[in-house]
mmCIF file of C-alpha atoms and ligand atoms in Angstrom:
data_model
loop_
_atom_site.group_PDB
_atom_site.id
_atom_site.type_symbol
_atom_site.label_atom_id
_atom_site.label_comp_id
_atom_site.label_asym_id
_atom_site.label_seq_id
_atom_site.Cartn_x
_atom_site.Cartn_y
_atom_site.Cartn_z
ATOM 1 C CA MET A 1 8.846 -30.885 12.017
ATOM 2 C CA ASN A 2 9.566 -34.521 11.402
ATOM 3 C CA ASP A 3 13.297 -34.117 10.151
ATOM 4 C CA PRO A 4 15.290 -34.545 13.412
ATOM 5 C CA ALA A 5 18.428 -32.361 11.576
ATOM 6 C CA ALA A 6 16.174 -29.942 10.461
ATOM 7 C CA PHE A 7 14.538 -29.593 14.150
ATOM 8 C CA ALA A 8 17.943 -29.327 15.850
ATOM 9 C CA SER A 9 19.183 -26.793 13.510
ATOM 10 C CA THR A 10 15.924 -24.865 13.943
ATOM 11 C CA SER A 11 16.206 -24.848 17.393
ATOM 12 C CA ALA A 12 19.834 -24.093 17.556
ATOM 13 C CA LEU A 13 19.020 -20.977 15.259
ATOM 14 C CA ALA A 14 16.285 -20.102 17.813
ATOM 15 C CA ALA A 15 18.933 -20.013 20.646
ATOM 16 C CA ARG A 16 21.299 -17.965 18.868
ATOM 17 C CA PHE A 17 18.411 -15.661 18.020
ATOM 18 C CA ALA A 18 17.232 -15.568 21.526
ATOM 19 C CA GLU A 19 20.876 -14.957 22.788
ATOM 20 C CA GLN A 20 21.452 -11.790 20.362
ATOM 21 C CA ARG A 21 18.289 -10.278 21.468
ATOM 22 C CA ALA A 22 19.238 -10.774 25.021
ATOM 23 C CA ARG A 23 22.412 -9.299 24.472
ATOM 24 C CA LEU A 24 21.115 -6.058 22.650
ATOM 25 C CA GLU A 25 18.627 -5.727 25.286
ATOM 26 C CA ARG A 26 21.148 -5.702 27.763
ATOM 27 C CA ALA A 27 23.363 -3.312 25.961
ATOM 28 C CA ALA A 28 20.234 -0.910 25.411
ATOM 29 C CA ARG A 29 19.316 -0.883 29.512
ATOM 30 C CA ALA A 30 23.118 -0.242 30.260
ATOM 31 C CA ALA A 31 22.992 2.760 28.026
ATOM 32 C CA GLY A 32 19.647 3.745 29.481
ATOM 33 C CA ARG A 33 17.927 3.270 26.725
ATOM 34 C CA ALA A 34 14.566 1.320 25.767
ATOM 35 C CA PRO A 35 15.253 -1.938 24.335
ATOM 36 C CA GLU A 36 12.828 -1.211 21.675
ATOM 37 C CA SER A 37 14.781 1.347 20.459
ATOM 38 C CA VAL A 38 17.320 -1.207 18.933
ATOM 39 C CA ARG A 39 16.303 -3.187 15.748
ATOM 40 C CA LEU A 40 18.076 -6.452 15.070
ATOM 41 C CA LEU A 41 18.579 -6.774 11.320
ATOM 42 C CA ALA A 42 19.760 -10.288 10.186
ATOM 43 C CA VAL A 43 22.410 -10.513 7.780
ATOM 44 C CA SER A 44 21.665 -13.562 5.966
ATOM 45 C CA LYS A 45 24.550 -13.116 3.069
ATOM 46 C CA LYS A 46 25.916 -16.533 1.940
ATOM 47 C CA HIS A 47 23.407 -18.466 3.884
ATOM 48 C CA PRO A 48 20.584 -20.162 1.899
ATOM 49 C CA ALA A 49 17.001 -19.074 1.538
ATOM 50 C CA GLU A 50 15.779 -22.381 3.871
ATOM 51 C CA THR A 51 18.125 -20.587 6.708
ATOM 52 C CA ILE A 52 16.066 -17.299 6.085
ATOM 53 C CA ARG A 53 12.796 -19.159 6.107
ATOM 54 C CA ALA A 54 13.671 -20.893 9.429
ATOM 55 C CA ALA A 55 14.651 -17.467 11.125
ATOM 56 C CA TYR A 56 11.211 -16.188 9.627
ATOM 57 C CA ALA A 57 9.595 -18.900 11.710
ATOM 58 C CA ILE A 58 10.941 -18.036 14.839
ATOM 59 C CA GLY A 59 9.853 -14.382 14.302
ATOM 60 C CA GLN A 60 12.468 -12.408 12.415
ATOM 61 C CA ARG A 61 11.329 -10.201 9.887
ATOM 62 C CA ASP A 62 14.321 -8.019 8.806
ATOM 63 C CA PHE A 63 16.802 -9.514 6.708
ATOM 64 C CA GLY A 64 20.076 -7.977 5.486
ATOM 65 C CA GLU A 65 21.652 -9.086 1.966
ATOM 66 C CA ASN A 66 24.870 -7.402 0.222
ATOM 67 C CA TYR A 67 24.816 -8.881 -3.207
ATOM 68 C CA VAL A 68 21.930 -7.719 -5.651
ATOM 69 C CA GLN A 69 21.979 -11.068 -7.535
ATOM 70 C CA GLU A 70 21.866 -13.276 -4.187
ATOM 71 C CA LEU A 71 18.986 -10.811 -2.805
ATOM 72 C CA VAL A 72 17.078 -10.990 -5.845
ATOM 73 C CA GLU A 73 17.218 -15.036 -6.057
ATOM 74 C CA LYS A 74 16.184 -15.173 -2.304
ATOM 75 C CA ALA A 75 13.570 -12.602 -2.583
ATOM 76 C CA GLU A 76 12.052 -14.953 -5.355
ATOM 77 C CA ALA A 77 12.637 -18.140 -3.325
ATOM 78 C CA LEU A 78 10.907 -16.636 -0.322
ATOM 79 C CA ARG A 79 7.980 -14.419 -1.862
ATOM 80 C CA ASP A 80 5.265 -16.436 0.044
ATOM 81 C CA LEU A 81 6.752 -15.044 3.118
ATOM 82 C CA ARG A 82 4.912 -11.502 2.512
ATOM 83 C CA ASP A 83 5.582 -9.599 5.550
ATOM 84 C CA LEU A 84 9.480 -10.409 5.212
ATOM 85 C CA ARG A 85 11.691 -6.998 4.770
ATOM 86 C CA TRP A 86 14.466 -7.186 2.679
ATOM 87 C CA HIS A 87 17.399 -4.467 3.360
ATOM 88 C CA LEU A 88 20.083 -3.961 0.867
ATOM 89 C CA ILE A 89 23.332 -3.290 2.907
ATOM 90 C CA GLY A 90 26.038 -3.861 0.506
ATOM 91 C CA HIS A 91 27.413 -1.728 -2.211
ATOM 92 C CA LEU A 92 25.060 -1.031 -5.018
ATOM 93 C CA GLN A 93 26.074 0.137 -8.444
ATOM 94 C CA SER A 94 23.616 2.688 -10.076
ATOM 95 C CA ASN A 95 22.635 0.037 -13.320
ATOM 96 C CA LYS A 96 21.338 -2.515 -10.825
ATOM 97 C CA ALA A 97 18.933 -0.146 -8.769
ATOM 98 C CA LYS A 98 16.235 -1.214 -10.930
ATOM 99 C CA SER A 99 16.648 -4.895 -9.865
ATOM 100 C CA VAL A 100 16.175 -4.166 -6.257
ATOM 101 C CA ALA A 101 13.860 -0.800 -6.057
ATOM 102 C CA PRO A 102 10.813 -2.598 -7.021
ATOM 103 C CA PHE A 103 10.705 -4.960 -3.823
ATOM 104 C CA VAL A 104 13.277 -3.734 -0.932
ATOM 105 C CA HIS A 105 12.218 -2.361 2.310
ATOM 106 C CA SER A 106 15.223 -0.224 2.590
ATOM 107 C CA VAL A 107 18.823 0.626 0.935
ATOM 108 C CA GLN A 108 21.192 1.008 3.594
ATOM 109 C CA SER A 109 24.306 1.817 1.403
ATOM 110 C CA VAL A 110 23.411 4.940 -0.479
ATOM 111 C CA GLY A 111 26.761 6.764 -0.940
ATOM 112 C CA SER A 112 26.310 8.961 -4.102
ATOM 113 C CA VAL A 113 23.766 11.818 -5.719
ATOM 114 C CA ALA A 114 23.942 9.503 -8.692
ATOM 115 C CA LEU A 115 22.673 6.684 -7.005
ATOM 116 C CA VAL A 116 19.746 8.590 -5.182
ATOM 117 C CA SER A 117 18.503 9.934 -8.723
ATOM 118 C CA GLU A 118 18.825 6.398 -9.981
ATOM 119 C CA LEU A 119 16.991 4.904 -6.921
ATOM 120 C CA GLY A 120 14.241 7.728 -7.181
ATOM 121 C CA LYS A 121 13.509 6.941 -11.011
ATOM 122 C CA ARG A 122 13.276 3.041 -10.167
ATOM 123 C CA VAL A 123 11.124 3.407 -7.313
ATOM 124 C CA ARG A 124 8.298 4.706 -9.492
ATOM 125 C CA THR A 125 7.735 1.217 -10.753
ATOM 126 C CA ARG A 126 7.514 -0.031 -7.418
ATOM 127 C CA ARG A 127 4.314 -1.819 -6.378
ATOM 128 C CA ALA A 128 3.426 1.690 -4.787
ATOM 129 C CA VAL A 129 0.326 1.004 -2.778
ATOM 130 C CA GLU A 130 1.873 -2.013 -1.267
ATOM 131 C CA LEU A 131 5.264 -0.900 -0.441
ATOM 132 C CA GLY A 132 5.197 2.799 -0.110
ATOM 133 C CA ALA A 133 8.380 5.140 -0.230
ATOM 134 C CA LEU A 134 11.815 3.510 -0.310
ATOM 135 C CA ASP A 135 13.753 3.843 2.921
ATOM 136 C CA VAL A 136 17.115 5.167 2.059
ATOM 137 C CA LEU A 137 19.782 5.360 4.638
ATOM 138 C CA VAL A 138 23.443 7.191 3.493
ATOM 139 C CA GLU A 139 26.384 4.924 4.105
ATOM 140 C CA VAL A 140 29.243 7.222 5.309
ATOM 141 C CA ASN A 141 32.676 5.856 5.129
ATOM 142 C CA VAL A 142 33.727 7.442 8.843
ATOM 143 C CA GLY A 143 37.022 5.990 8.561
ATOM 144 C CA ASP A 144 37.801 7.314 5.182
ATOM 145 C CA GLU A 145 39.454 4.225 4.047
ATOM 146 C CA SER A 146 39.784 3.584 0.098
ATOM 147 C CA SER A 147 38.877 -0.318 0.546
ATOM 148 C CA LYS A 148 35.423 0.718 1.754
ATOM 149 C CA SER A 149 32.552 2.409 -0.150
ATOM 150 C CA GLY A 150 30.079 4.933 1.367
ATOM 151 C CA CYS A 151 30.462 8.829 0.948
ATOM 152 C CA SER A 152 32.975 11.178 2.619
ATOM 153 C CA ILE A 153 31.778 13.011 5.774
ATOM 154 C CA ALA A 154 32.036 16.357 3.610
ATOM 155 C CA SER A 155 29.810 14.845 1.315
ATOM 156 C CA ALA A 156 27.027 13.501 3.517
ATOM 157 C CA ARG A 157 24.994 16.558 3.050
ATOM 158 C CA GLU A 158 24.661 16.909 -0.509
ATOM 159 C CA ILE A 159 23.310 13.325 -0.508
ATOM 160 C CA VAL A 160 20.883 13.811 2.284
ATOM 161 C CA ASP A 161 19.670 16.758 0.772
ATOM 162 C CA ALA A 162 19.182 15.048 -2.383
ATOM 163 C CA ILE A 163 17.289 11.964 -0.916
ATOM 164 C CA ASP A 164 14.781 14.545 0.795
ATOM 165 C CA ALA A 165 14.129 15.934 -2.810
ATOM 166 C CA GLU A 166 13.233 12.508 -4.007
ATOM 167 C CA GLU A 167 9.325 11.943 -3.990
ATOM 168 C CA GLY A 168 9.633 8.433 -3.752
ATOM 169 C CA LEU A 169 12.430 7.696 -1.154
ATOM 170 C CA ARG A 170 12.062 8.412 2.464
ATOM 171 C CA LEU A 171 15.300 9.567 4.269
ATOM 172 C CA ARG A 172 15.947 7.621 7.383
ATOM 173 C CA GLY A 173 19.470 7.996 8.627
ATOM 174 C CA LEU A 174 22.845 7.078 8.303
ATOM 175 C CA MET A 175 24.926 3.733 8.060
ATOM 176 C CA THR A 176 28.313 2.956 8.701
ATOM 177 C CA ILE A 177 31.394 -0.061 8.751
ATOM 178 C CA PRO A 178 34.060 1.255 10.749
ATOM 179 C CA PRO A 179 37.800 0.004 10.267
ATOM 180 C CA ALA A 180 38.766 -3.313 11.295
ATOM 181 C CA VAL A 181 40.161 -3.034 14.887
ATOM 182 C CA ASP A 182 41.461 -5.703 17.350
ATOM 183 C CA ASP A 183 39.282 -4.800 19.953
ATOM 184 C CA ALA A 184 35.759 -3.905 19.482
ATOM 185 C CA SER A 185 35.682 -0.842 21.774
ATOM 186 C CA GLY A 186 38.010 0.688 18.900
ATOM 187 C CA SER A 187 34.979 1.013 17.123
ATOM 188 C CA ARG A 188 33.549 3.643 19.327
ATOM 189 C CA PRO A 189 35.329 6.903 18.237
ATOM 190 C CA PHE A 190 33.762 5.984 14.623
ATOM 191 C CA PHE A 191 30.190 5.365 15.674
ATOM 192 C CA ASP A 192 30.444 8.473 17.921
ATOM 193 C CA GLU A 193 31.669 10.182 14.860
ATOM 194 C CA LEU A 194 28.382 9.144 12.851
ATOM 195 C CA ALA A 195 26.059 10.121 15.902
ATOM 196 C CA ARG A 196 27.750 13.604 15.622
ATOM 197 C CA LEU A 197 27.455 13.925 12.110
ATOM 198 C CA ARG A 198 23.829 12.873 12.282
ATOM 199 C CA ASP A 199 23.337 15.735 14.872
ATOM 200 C CA GLU A 200 24.991 18.290 12.376
ATOM 201 C CA LEU A 201 22.795 17.420 9.473
ATOM 202 C CA GLY A 202 19.296 17.663 11.430
ATOM 203 C CA GLY A 203 19.568 15.230 14.442
ATOM 204 C CA ALA A 204 17.352 12.540 14.813
ATOM 205 C CA ALA A 205 14.405 14.054 13.977
ATOM 206 C CA ARG A 206 15.561 14.191 10.453
ATOM 207 C CA LEU A 207 17.597 11.285 10.614
ATOM 208 C CA PRO A 208 16.118 8.597 13.091
ATOM 209 C CA GLU A 209 18.031 5.639 12.199
ATOM 210 C CA LEU A 210 21.736 4.956 13.112
ATOM 211 C CA SER A 211 22.803 1.429 11.451
ATOM 212 C CA MET A 212 25.891 0.467 13.024
ATOM 213 C CA GLY A 213 27.330 -2.443 14.876
ATOM 214 C CA MET A 214 27.901 -5.944 13.766
ATOM 215 C CA SER A 215 28.445 -9.223 15.617
ATOM 216 C CA HIS A 216 31.594 -8.163 17.280
ATOM 217 C CA ASP A 217 30.661 -4.566 18.288
ATOM 218 C CA ALA A 218 26.865 -4.413 18.331
ATOM 219 C CA ASP A 219 27.202 -3.443 22.035
ATOM 220 C CA ILE A 220 29.315 -0.647 21.794
ATOM 221 C CA ALA A 221 27.281 0.606 18.847
ATOM 222 C CA ILE A 222 23.993 0.536 21.004
ATOM 223 C CA ALA A 223 25.957 2.497 23.902
ATOM 224 C CA ALA A 224 26.823 5.115 21.164
ATOM 225 C CA GLY A 225 23.305 5.380 19.805
ATOM 226 C CA ALA A 226 22.548 2.659 17.072
ATOM 227 C CA THR A 227 18.964 2.072 16.336
ATOM 228 C CA CYS A 228 19.784 -0.842 14.138
ATOM 229 C CA VAL A 229 22.571 -3.356 14.474
ATOM 230 C CA ARG A 230 23.306 -6.071 11.681
ATOM 231 C CA ILE A 231 24.197 -9.104 13.048
ATOM 232 C CA GLY A 232 25.247 -12.052 10.637
ATOM 233 C CA THR A 233 27.898 -14.586 12.082
ATOM 234 C CA ALA A 234 26.569 -14.568 15.834
ATOM 235 C CA LEU A 235 23.260 -15.806 14.557
ATOM 236 C CA PHE A 236 23.996 -17.924 11.432
ATOM 237 C CA GLY A 237 27.696 -18.928 12.033
ATOM 238 C CA ALA A 238 30.647 -18.496 9.924
ATOM 239 C CA ARG A 239 30.330 -17.798 6.342
HETATM 240 C C1 PLP B 301 28.573 -8.989 6.514
HETATM 241 C C2 PLP B 301 27.906 -7.395 6.736
HETATM 242 C C3 PLP B 301 27.305 -7.385 8.392
HETATM 243 C C4 PLP B 301 27.399 -8.473 8.996
HETATM 244 O O1 PLP B 301 28.728 -8.994 9.741
HETATM 245 P P1 PLP B 301 28.846 -10.153 10.912
HETATM 246 O O2 PLP B 301 30.294 -9.653 11.525
HETATM 247 O O3 PLP B 301 28.769 -11.254 10.349
HETATM 248 O O4 PLP B 301 28.103 -9.852 11.883
HETATM 249 C C5 PLP B 301 26.920 -6.016 8.935
HETATM 250 N N1 PLP B 301 27.029 -5.111 7.994
HETATM 251 C C6 PLP B 301 27.481 -5.055 6.591
HETATM 252 C C7 PLP B 301 27.486 -3.959 5.794
HETATM 253 C C8 PLP B 301 27.799 -6.292 6.205
HETATM 254 O O5 PLP B 301 28.276 -6.312 5.011
#
């Protein structure tokens, strides 16, 4: 790379990825789990496409975005990176499902049966051979907060069953964002609750993925069984 500033920022980014990967590996080993059982989803919302390109260049493939418009624009700008996988982790309105269903690898934020049917319908226009089924996770509002999207614990079963019934959707697991707490260990009961709900709904055979844990509480989530941690700030800096 000829531009010294760009090189400096790429090496800083590489250092942060290495640091976070080491952190996740430590947490997995401490929990008696295989490090490969935890995937790092790099949350790139509000950071430019060129930052994502730099993260791709150092080996990252899975990126999480929150906003449909932003995701569509970045996917367009980075369409030459054929094996980059996009994951929608923010609230999705049914009328926007058609914008993302054709190209995203997963939607982790499904919280209603209505959205399940809309995604099922829209996924039929997908580049089927290339991408296959759309991976779907049910977002559960474990803290029962009115400010958060996601379904209630009580309605998760109905949504999980609806996903199973949609041919183009592949049921993968559960996702949650726990209530904000002062100390990261305060997230633990909510992560445990998601794991308990997974067991109740058929266990890891039916729901292999538990997407939980962010920059401040990823270690706690891994101790509670997370298979996917969604990290933004610790990799890309403040937004
Ligand atoms: C923004 C966001 C993250 C990343 O949070 P950080 O604290 O920046 O690591 C993870 N998951 C969801 C759903 C988000 O919206």
